[in-house]
Tab-separated table of C-alpha atoms in Angstrom:
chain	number	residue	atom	x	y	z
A	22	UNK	CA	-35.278	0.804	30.702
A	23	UNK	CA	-37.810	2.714	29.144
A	24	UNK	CA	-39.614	1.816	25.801
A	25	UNK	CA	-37.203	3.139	23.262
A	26	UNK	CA	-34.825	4.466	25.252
A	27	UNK	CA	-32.532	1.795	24.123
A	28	UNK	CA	-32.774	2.396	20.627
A	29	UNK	CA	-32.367	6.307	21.566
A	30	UNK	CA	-29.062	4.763	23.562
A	31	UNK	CA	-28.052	2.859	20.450
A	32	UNK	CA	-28.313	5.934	18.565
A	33	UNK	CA	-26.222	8.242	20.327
A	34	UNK	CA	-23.191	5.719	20.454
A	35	UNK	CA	-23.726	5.086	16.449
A	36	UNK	CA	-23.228	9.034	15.984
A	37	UNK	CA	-20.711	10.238	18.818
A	38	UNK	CA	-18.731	7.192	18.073
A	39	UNK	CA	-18.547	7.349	15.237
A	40	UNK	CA	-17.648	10.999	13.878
A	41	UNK	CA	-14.177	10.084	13.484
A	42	UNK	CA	-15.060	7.952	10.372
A	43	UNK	CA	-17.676	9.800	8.850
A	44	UNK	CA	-15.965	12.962	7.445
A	45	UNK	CA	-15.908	11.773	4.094
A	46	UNK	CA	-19.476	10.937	2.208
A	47	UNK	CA	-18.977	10.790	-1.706
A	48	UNK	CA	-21.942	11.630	-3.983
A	49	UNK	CA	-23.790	10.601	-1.828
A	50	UNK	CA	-27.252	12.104	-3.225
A	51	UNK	CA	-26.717	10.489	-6.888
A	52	UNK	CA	-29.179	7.352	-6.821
A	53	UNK	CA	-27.187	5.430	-8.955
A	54	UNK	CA	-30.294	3.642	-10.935
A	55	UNK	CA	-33.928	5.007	-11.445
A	56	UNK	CA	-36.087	5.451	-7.970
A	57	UNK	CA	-38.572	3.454	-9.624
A	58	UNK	CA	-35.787	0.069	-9.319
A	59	UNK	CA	-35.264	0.702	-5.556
A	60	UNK	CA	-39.111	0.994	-4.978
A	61	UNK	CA	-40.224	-2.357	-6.755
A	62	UNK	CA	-37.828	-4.384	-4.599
A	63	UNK	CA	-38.986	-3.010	-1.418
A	64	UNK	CA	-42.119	-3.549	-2.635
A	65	UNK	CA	-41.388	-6.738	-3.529
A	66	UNK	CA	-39.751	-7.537	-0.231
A	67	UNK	CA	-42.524	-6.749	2.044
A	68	UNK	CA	-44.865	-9.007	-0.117
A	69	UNK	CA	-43.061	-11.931	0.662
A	70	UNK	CA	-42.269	-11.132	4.238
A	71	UNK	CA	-45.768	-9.388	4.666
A	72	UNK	CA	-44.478	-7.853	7.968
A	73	UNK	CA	-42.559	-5.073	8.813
A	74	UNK	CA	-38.610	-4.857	7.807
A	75	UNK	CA	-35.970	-3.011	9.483
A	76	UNK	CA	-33.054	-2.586	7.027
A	77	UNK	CA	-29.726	-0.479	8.897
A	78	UNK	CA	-27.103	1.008	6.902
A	79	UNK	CA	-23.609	-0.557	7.582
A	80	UNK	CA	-20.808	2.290	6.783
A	81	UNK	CA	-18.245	-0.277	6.247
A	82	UNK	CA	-14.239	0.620	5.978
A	83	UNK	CA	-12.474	-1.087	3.661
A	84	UNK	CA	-8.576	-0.926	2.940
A	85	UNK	CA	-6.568	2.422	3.037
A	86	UNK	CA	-9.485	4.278	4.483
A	87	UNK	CA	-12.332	3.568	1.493
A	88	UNK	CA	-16.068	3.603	2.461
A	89	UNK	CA	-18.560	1.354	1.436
A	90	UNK	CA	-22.101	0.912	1.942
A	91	UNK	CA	-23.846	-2.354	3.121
A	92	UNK	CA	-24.917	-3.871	0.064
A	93	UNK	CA	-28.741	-5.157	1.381
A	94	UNK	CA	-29.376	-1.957	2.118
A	95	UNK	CA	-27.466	-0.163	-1.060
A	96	UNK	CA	-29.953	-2.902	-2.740
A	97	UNK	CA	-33.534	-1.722	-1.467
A	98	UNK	CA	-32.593	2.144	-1.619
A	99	UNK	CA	-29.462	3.192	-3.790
A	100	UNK	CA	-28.671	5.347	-1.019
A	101	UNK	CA	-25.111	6.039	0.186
A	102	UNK	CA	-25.268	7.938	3.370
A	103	UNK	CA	-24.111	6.537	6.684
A	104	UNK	CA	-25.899	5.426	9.572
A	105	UNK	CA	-29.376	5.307	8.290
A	106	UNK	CA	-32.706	3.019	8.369
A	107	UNK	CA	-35.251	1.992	6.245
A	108	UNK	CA	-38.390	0.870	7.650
A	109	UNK	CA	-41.202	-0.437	5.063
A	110	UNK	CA	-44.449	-2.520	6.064
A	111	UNK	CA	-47.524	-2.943	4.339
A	112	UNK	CA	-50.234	-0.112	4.706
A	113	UNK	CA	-53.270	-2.034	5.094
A	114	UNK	CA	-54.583	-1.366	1.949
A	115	UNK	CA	-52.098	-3.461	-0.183
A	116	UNK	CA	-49.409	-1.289	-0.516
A	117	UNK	CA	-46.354	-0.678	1.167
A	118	UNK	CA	-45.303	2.282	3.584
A	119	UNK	CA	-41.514	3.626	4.053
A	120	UNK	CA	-39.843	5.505	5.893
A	121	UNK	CA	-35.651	6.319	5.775
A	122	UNK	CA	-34.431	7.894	8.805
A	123	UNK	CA	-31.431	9.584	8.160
A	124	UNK	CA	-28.494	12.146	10.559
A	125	UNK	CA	-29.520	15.372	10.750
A	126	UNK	CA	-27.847	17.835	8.787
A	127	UNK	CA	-24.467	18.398	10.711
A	128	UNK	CA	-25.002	16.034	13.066
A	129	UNK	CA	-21.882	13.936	12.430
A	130	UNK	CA	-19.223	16.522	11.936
A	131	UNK	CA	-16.260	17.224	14.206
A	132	UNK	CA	-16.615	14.794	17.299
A	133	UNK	CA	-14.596	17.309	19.579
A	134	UNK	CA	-17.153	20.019	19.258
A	135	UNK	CA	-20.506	19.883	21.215
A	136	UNK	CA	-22.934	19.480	18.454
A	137	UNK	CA	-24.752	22.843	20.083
A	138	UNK	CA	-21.836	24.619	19.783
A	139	UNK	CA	-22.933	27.657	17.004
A	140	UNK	CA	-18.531	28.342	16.268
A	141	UNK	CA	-19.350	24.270	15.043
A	142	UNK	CA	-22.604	25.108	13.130
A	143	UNK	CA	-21.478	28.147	11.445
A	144	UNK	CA	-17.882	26.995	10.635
A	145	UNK	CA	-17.546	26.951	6.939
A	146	UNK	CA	-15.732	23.885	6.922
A	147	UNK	CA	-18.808	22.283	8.649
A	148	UNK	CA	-20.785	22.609	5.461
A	149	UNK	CA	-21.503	18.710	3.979
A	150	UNK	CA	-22.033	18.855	0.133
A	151	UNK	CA	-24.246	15.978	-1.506
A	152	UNK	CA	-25.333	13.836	1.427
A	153	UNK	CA	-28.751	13.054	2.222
A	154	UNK	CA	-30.766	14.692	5.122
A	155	UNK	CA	-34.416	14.170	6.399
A	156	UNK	CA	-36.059	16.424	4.514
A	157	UNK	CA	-37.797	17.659	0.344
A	158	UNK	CA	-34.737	16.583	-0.984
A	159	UNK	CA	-34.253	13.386	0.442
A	160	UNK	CA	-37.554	12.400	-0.321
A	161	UNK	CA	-36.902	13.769	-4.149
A	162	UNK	CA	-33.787	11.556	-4.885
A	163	UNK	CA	-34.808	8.263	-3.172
A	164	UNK	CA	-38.515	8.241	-4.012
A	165	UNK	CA	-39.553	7.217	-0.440
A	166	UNK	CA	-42.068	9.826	0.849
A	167	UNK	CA	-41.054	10.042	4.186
A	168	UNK	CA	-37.853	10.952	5.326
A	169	UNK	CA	-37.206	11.619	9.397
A	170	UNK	CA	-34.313	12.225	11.694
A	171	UNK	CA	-32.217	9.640	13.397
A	172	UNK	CA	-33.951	10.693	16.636
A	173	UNK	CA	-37.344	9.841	15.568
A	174	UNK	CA	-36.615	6.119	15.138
A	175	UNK	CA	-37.265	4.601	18.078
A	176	UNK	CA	-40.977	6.241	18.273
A	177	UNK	CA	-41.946	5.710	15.112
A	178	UNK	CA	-40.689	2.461	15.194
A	179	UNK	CA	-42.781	1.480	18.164
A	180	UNK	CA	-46.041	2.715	15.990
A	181	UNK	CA	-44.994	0.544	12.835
A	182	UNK	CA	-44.922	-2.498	15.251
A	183	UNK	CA	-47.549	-2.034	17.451
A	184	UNK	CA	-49.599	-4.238	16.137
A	185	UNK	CA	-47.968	-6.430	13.955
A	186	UNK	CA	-47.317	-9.983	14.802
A	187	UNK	CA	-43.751	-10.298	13.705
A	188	UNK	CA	-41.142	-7.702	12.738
A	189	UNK	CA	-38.031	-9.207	10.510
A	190	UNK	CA	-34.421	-7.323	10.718
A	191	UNK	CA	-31.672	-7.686	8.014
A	192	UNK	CA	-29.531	-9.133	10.740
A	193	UNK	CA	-25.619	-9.333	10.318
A	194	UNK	CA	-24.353	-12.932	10.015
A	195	UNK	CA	-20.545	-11.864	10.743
A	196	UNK	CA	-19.223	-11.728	14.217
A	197	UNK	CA	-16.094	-9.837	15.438
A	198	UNK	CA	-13.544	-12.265	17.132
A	199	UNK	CA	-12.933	-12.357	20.263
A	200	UNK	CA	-10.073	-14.689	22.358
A	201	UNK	CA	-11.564	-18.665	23.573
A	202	UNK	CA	-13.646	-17.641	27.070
A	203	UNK	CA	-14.426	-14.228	25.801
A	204	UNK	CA	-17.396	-13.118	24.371
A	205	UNK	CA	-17.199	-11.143	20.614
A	206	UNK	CA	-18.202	-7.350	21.124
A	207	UNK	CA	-21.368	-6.689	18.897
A	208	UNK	CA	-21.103	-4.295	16.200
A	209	UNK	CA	-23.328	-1.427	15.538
A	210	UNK	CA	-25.827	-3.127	13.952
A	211	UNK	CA	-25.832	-6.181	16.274
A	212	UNK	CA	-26.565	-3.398	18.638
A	213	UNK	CA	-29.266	-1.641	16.988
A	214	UNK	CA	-30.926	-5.195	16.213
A	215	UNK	CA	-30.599	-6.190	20.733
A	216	UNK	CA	-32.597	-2.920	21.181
A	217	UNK	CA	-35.786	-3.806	18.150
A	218	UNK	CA	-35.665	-7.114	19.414
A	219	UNK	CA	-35.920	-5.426	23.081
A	220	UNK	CA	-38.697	-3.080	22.236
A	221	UNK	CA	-40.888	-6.218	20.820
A	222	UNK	CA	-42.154	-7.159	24.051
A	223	UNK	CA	-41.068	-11.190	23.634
A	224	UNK	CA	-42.286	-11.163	19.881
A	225	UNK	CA	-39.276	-13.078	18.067
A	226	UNK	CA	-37.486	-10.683	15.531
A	227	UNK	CA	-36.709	-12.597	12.311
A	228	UNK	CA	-34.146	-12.164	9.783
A	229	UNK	CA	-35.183	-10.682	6.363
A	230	UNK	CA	-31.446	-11.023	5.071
A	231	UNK	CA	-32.038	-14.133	3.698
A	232	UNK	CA	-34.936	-12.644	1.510
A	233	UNK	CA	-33.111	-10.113	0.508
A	234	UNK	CA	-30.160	-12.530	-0.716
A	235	UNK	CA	-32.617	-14.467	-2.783
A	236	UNK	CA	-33.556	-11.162	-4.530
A	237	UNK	CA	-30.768	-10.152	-5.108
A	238	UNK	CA	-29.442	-13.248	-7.005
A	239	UNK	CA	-31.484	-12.518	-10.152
A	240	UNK	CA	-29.843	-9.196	-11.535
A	241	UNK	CA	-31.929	-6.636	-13.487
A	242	UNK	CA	-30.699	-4.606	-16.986
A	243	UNK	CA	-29.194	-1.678	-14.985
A	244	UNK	CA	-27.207	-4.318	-12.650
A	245	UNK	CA	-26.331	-6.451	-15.317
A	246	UNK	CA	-25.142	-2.796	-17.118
A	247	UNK	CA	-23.245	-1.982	-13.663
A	248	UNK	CA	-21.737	-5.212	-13.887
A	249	UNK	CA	-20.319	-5.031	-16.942
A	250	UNK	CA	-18.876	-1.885	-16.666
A	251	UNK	CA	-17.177	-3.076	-13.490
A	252	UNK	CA	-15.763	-6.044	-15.825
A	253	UNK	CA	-14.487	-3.419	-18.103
A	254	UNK	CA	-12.408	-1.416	-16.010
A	255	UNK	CA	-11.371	-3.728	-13.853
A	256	UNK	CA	-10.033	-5.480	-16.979
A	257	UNK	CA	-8.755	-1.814	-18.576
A	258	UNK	CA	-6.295	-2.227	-15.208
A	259	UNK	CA	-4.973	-6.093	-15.493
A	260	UNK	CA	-4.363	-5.154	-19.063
A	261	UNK	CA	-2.402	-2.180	-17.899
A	262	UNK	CA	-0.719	-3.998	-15.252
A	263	UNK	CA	0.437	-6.721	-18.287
A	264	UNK	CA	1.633	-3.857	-20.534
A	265	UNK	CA	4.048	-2.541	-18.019
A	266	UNK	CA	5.475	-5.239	-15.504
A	267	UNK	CA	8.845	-6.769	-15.757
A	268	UNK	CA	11.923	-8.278	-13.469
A	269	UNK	CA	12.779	-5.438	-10.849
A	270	UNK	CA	9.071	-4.491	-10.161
A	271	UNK	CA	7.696	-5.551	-6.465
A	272	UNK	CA	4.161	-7.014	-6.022
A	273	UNK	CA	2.895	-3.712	-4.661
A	274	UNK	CA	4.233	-1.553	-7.306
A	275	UNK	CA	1.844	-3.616	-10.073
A	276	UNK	CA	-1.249	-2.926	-7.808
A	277	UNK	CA	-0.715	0.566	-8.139
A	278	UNK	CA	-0.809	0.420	-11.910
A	279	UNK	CA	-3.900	-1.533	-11.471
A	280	UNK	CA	-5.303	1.274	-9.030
A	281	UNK	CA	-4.073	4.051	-11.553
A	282	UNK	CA	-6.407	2.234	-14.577
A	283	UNK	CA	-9.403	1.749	-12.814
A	284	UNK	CA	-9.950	5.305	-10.560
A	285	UNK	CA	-8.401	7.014	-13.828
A	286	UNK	CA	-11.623	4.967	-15.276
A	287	UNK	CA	-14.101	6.236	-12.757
A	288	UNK	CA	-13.858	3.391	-10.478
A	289	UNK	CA	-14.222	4.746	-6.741
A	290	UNK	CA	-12.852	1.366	-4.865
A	291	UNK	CA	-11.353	-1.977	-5.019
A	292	UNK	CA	-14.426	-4.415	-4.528
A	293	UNK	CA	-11.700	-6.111	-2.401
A	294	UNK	CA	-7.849	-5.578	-1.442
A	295	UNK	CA	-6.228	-6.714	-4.733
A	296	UNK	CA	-3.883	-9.694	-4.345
A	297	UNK	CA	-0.492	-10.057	-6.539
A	298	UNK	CA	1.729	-12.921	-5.477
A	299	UNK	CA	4.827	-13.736	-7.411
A	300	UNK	CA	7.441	-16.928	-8.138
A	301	UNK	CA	6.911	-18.847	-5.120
A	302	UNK	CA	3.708	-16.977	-3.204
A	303	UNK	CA	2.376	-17.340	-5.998
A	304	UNK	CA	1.342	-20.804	-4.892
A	305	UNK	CA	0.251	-19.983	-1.146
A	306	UNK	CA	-3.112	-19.003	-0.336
A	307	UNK	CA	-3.320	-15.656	-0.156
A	308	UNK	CA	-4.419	-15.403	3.565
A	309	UNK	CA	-1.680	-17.673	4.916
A	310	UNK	CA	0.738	-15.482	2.406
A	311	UNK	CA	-0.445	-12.408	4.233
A	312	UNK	CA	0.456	-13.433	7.585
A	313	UNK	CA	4.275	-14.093	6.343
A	314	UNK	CA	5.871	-11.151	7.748
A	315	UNK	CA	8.776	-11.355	5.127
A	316	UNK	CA	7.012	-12.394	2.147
A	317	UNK	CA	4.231	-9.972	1.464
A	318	UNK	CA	6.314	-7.666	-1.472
A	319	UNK	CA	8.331	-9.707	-3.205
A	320	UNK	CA	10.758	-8.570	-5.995
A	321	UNK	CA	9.625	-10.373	-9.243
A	322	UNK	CA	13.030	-12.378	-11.079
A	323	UNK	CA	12.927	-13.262	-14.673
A	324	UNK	CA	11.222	-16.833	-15.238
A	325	UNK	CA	8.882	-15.881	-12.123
A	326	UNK	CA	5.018	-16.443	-13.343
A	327	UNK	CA	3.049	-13.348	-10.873
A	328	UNK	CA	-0.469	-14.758	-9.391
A	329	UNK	CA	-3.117	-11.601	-9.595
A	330	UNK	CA	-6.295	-11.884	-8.652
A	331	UNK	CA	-8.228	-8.855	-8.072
A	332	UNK	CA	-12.005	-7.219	-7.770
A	333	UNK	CA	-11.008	-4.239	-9.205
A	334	UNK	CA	-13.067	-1.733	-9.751
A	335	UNK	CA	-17.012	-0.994	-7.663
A	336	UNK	CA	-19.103	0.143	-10.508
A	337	UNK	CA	-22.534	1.539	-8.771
A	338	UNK	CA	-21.855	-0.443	-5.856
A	339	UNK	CA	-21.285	-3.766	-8.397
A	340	UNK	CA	-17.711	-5.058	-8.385
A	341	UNK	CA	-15.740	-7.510	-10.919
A	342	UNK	CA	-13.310	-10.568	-10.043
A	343	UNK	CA	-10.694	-11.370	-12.532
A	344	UNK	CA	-7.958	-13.932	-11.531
A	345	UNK	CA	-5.050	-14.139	-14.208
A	346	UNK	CA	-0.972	-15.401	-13.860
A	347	UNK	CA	2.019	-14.746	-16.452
A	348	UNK	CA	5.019	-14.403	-16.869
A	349	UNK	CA	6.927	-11.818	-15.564
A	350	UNK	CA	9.290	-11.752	-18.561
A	351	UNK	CA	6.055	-12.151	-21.173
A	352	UNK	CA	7.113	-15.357	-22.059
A	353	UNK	CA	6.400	-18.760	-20.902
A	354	UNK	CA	8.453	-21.337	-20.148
A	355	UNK	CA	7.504	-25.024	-21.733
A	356	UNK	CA	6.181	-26.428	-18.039
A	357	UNK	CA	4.154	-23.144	-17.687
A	358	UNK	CA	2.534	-22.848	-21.081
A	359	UNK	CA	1.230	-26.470	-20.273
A	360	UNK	CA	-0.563	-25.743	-17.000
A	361	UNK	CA	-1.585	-22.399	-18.585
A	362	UNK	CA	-3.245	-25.002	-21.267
A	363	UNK	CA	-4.748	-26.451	-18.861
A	364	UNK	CA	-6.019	-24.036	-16.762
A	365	UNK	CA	-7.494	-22.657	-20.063
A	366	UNK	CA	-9.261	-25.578	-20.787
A	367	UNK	CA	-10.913	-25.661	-17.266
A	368	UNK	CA	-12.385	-22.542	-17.632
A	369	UNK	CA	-13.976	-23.576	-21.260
A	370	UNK	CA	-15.413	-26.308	-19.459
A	371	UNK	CA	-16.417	-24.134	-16.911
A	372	UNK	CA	-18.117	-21.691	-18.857
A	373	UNK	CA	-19.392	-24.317	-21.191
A	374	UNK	CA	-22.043	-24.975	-18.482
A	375	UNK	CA	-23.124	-21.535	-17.740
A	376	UNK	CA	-26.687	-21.854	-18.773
A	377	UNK	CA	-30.302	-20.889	-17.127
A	378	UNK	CA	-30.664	-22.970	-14.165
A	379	UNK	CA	-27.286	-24.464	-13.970
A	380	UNK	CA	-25.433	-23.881	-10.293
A	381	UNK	CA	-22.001	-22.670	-8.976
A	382	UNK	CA	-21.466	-26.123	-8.733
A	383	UNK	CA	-21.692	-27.660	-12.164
A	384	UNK	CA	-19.199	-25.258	-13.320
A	385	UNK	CA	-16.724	-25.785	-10.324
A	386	UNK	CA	-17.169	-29.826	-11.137
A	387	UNK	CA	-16.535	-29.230	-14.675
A	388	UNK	CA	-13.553	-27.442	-14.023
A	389	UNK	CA	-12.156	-30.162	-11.311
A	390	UNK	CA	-12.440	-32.757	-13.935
A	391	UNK	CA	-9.996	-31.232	-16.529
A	392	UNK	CA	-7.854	-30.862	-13.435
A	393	UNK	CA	-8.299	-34.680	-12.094
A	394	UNK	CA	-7.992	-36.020	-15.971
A	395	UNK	CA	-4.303	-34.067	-16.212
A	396	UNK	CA	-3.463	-35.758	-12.821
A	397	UNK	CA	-3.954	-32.291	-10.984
A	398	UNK	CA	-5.780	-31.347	-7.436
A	399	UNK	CA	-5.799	-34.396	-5.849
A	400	UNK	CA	-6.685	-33.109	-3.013
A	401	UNK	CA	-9.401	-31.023	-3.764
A	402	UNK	CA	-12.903	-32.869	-2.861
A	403	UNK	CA	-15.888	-30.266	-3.923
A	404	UNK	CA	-18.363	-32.330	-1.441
A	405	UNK	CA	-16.064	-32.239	1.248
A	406	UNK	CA	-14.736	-28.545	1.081
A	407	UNK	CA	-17.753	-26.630	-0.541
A	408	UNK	CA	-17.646	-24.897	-3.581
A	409	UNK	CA	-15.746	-21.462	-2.262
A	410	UNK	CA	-13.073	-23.396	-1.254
A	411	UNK	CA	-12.333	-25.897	-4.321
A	412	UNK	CA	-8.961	-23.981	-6.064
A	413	UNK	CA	-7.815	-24.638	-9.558
């Protein structure tokens, strides 16, 4: 196969394939923070890689049809439109050069239509409002300076790395199952990163993901900001959920409450499917709950305590995690106002250690000691299990 033509291959799959999906772009030209934020960190990023970076949209579906950009790549641009690529490398001169590739304008509309058919062109329906394409206005909102089609990738990839001596990719770390003997199909992006790696000529490609992780764990003022305001409506719809449940509801009908609060707040998406468990699921883990074909909506009784944890609300791309169980009735019960006591006093000693320079961990061994000094969690062993999987 040819030089490129691989990544031109690669191309044409991620936009005919994909038309179905990509109907819907939201706002898409609104940088959510000042260009000046997105341009430091890809500056920054190419400083400590000192190569050239290849950095792929992901145009991920979440629950009930929701769209959500990869975050890495959200990160380095504040760019929402699907299917495109940033490329930065230094310019020889100690700066940094970038380029965003991005669909032509059109070019992902109505799958059943040829793409050079003019009824398709000139429909008025065909007409996409607010999303980015190569072009002035691109290059206005996202501060990058040059701005190309899709199509132009793979050659002006092939110039970037000509003479470099590595190339790094923000390479995808999750893998699609497939049945024992089978091999996983690659996603898009695993596909996009064979054909780079192909076009290297036997130079390794690297992964910049993990550089981009470590940025991203020290948040700025306008994250921080995002943050927060993700906290506050996400919190704005557990309060509303509080207000109004009561014996008769069903799990489902107190996530729509919850759903009501936080789009009604300017929320565009659940940061994850929200998870409300009552009386005895409260207790399961949620993933072994789901796969209980009769016990997914349960009817709450009086005396039940309801389990919700729930990333409500995306602010900017930032999303919020509140975890929270009461009483269906509003009142507690003697046994459950003690392990709600309890709980309570975990998460004091958890936050007690929140401090510059502490880790995930001191908190999470706090909090397992007011558990083990009540006689609780047993079972759990933080060395053993890791720190995302220690429950309290």
């Amino acid at each position: 196969m040819q030089e490129g033509a691989a990544i031109r291959v690669w191309l044409l799959f991620m936009l005919v394939g994909s038309t179905a999906g990509a109907q819907h772009v939201a706002a898409q030209s609104d940088i959510a923070f000042p260009r000046e934020v997105y341009a430091e960190r890809r500056g920054r990023l190419v400083e400590l890689l000192r190569a050239p970076v290849v950095v792929p949209s992901e145009y991920m579906i979440r629950a009930g049809g929701a769209k959500r950009q990869d975050s890495n790549f959200f990160y380095l641009t504040g760019v929402e439109s699907p299917y495109a690529i940033l490329v930065i490398a230094p310019d020889g001169e100690g700066g940094v050069r970038e380029r965003l590739f991005l669909p032509a304008h059109r070019e992902l509309a109505g799958a059943q239509y040829s793409f050079q058919d003019p009824r398709l062109l000139d429909a008025a329906w065909n007409r996409l409002i607010r999303r980015l394409e190569p072009g002035e206005f691109a290059e206005a909102a996202t501060g990058i300076a040059e701005t190309y089609p899709l199509d132009d990738f793979a050659e002006q990839l092939s110039a970037v790395v000509a003479t470099a001596r590595q190339v790094f990719f923000a390479k995808e770390t999750a893998a699609l199952y497939a049945p024992p003997g089978l091999g996983a199909p690659l996603t898009l992006r695993q596909q996009l990163e064979a054909s780079v790696s192909e076009s290297l000529g036997g130079r390794a490609l690297l992964d910049a993901t993990p550089a981009i992780e470590r940025m991203r764990v020290i948040k700025d003022s306008y994250e921080i900001s995002a943050l927060r305001r993700a906290a506050e409506v996400s919190a704005q719809g557990l309060l509303e959920a509080m207000r109004r449940i009561e014996p008769g509801m069903n799990d489902l009908e107190v996530v729509g409450i919850m759903e009501w609060a936080w789009k009604r707040g300017g929320s565009p998406r659940a940061a994850f499917v929200p998870i409300v468990a009552s009386g005895p699921d409260a207790v399961s883990l949620f993933t072994i709950r789901s796969e209980n074909y009769n016990s997914v909506n349960r009817v709450m009784q009086d005396g039940d305590l309801v389990f919700i944890d729930y990333g409500a609300a995306e602010w900017a791309m930032y999303g919020s995690d509140i975890c929270r169980t009461f009483p269906v009735s509003g009142r507690f019960t003697d046994e459950q106002e003690r392990l709600y006591e309890i709980v309570l006093e975990a998460q004091q000693a958890a936050i007690a250690t929140v401090r510059p320079g502490a880790t995930i961990l001191e908190a999470i061994r706090a909090a397992a000691a007011v558990y083990q000094n009540h006689g609780l969690e047993a079972n759990e062993d933080i060395d053993r299990m890791g720190a995302d999987h220690v429950w309290g």
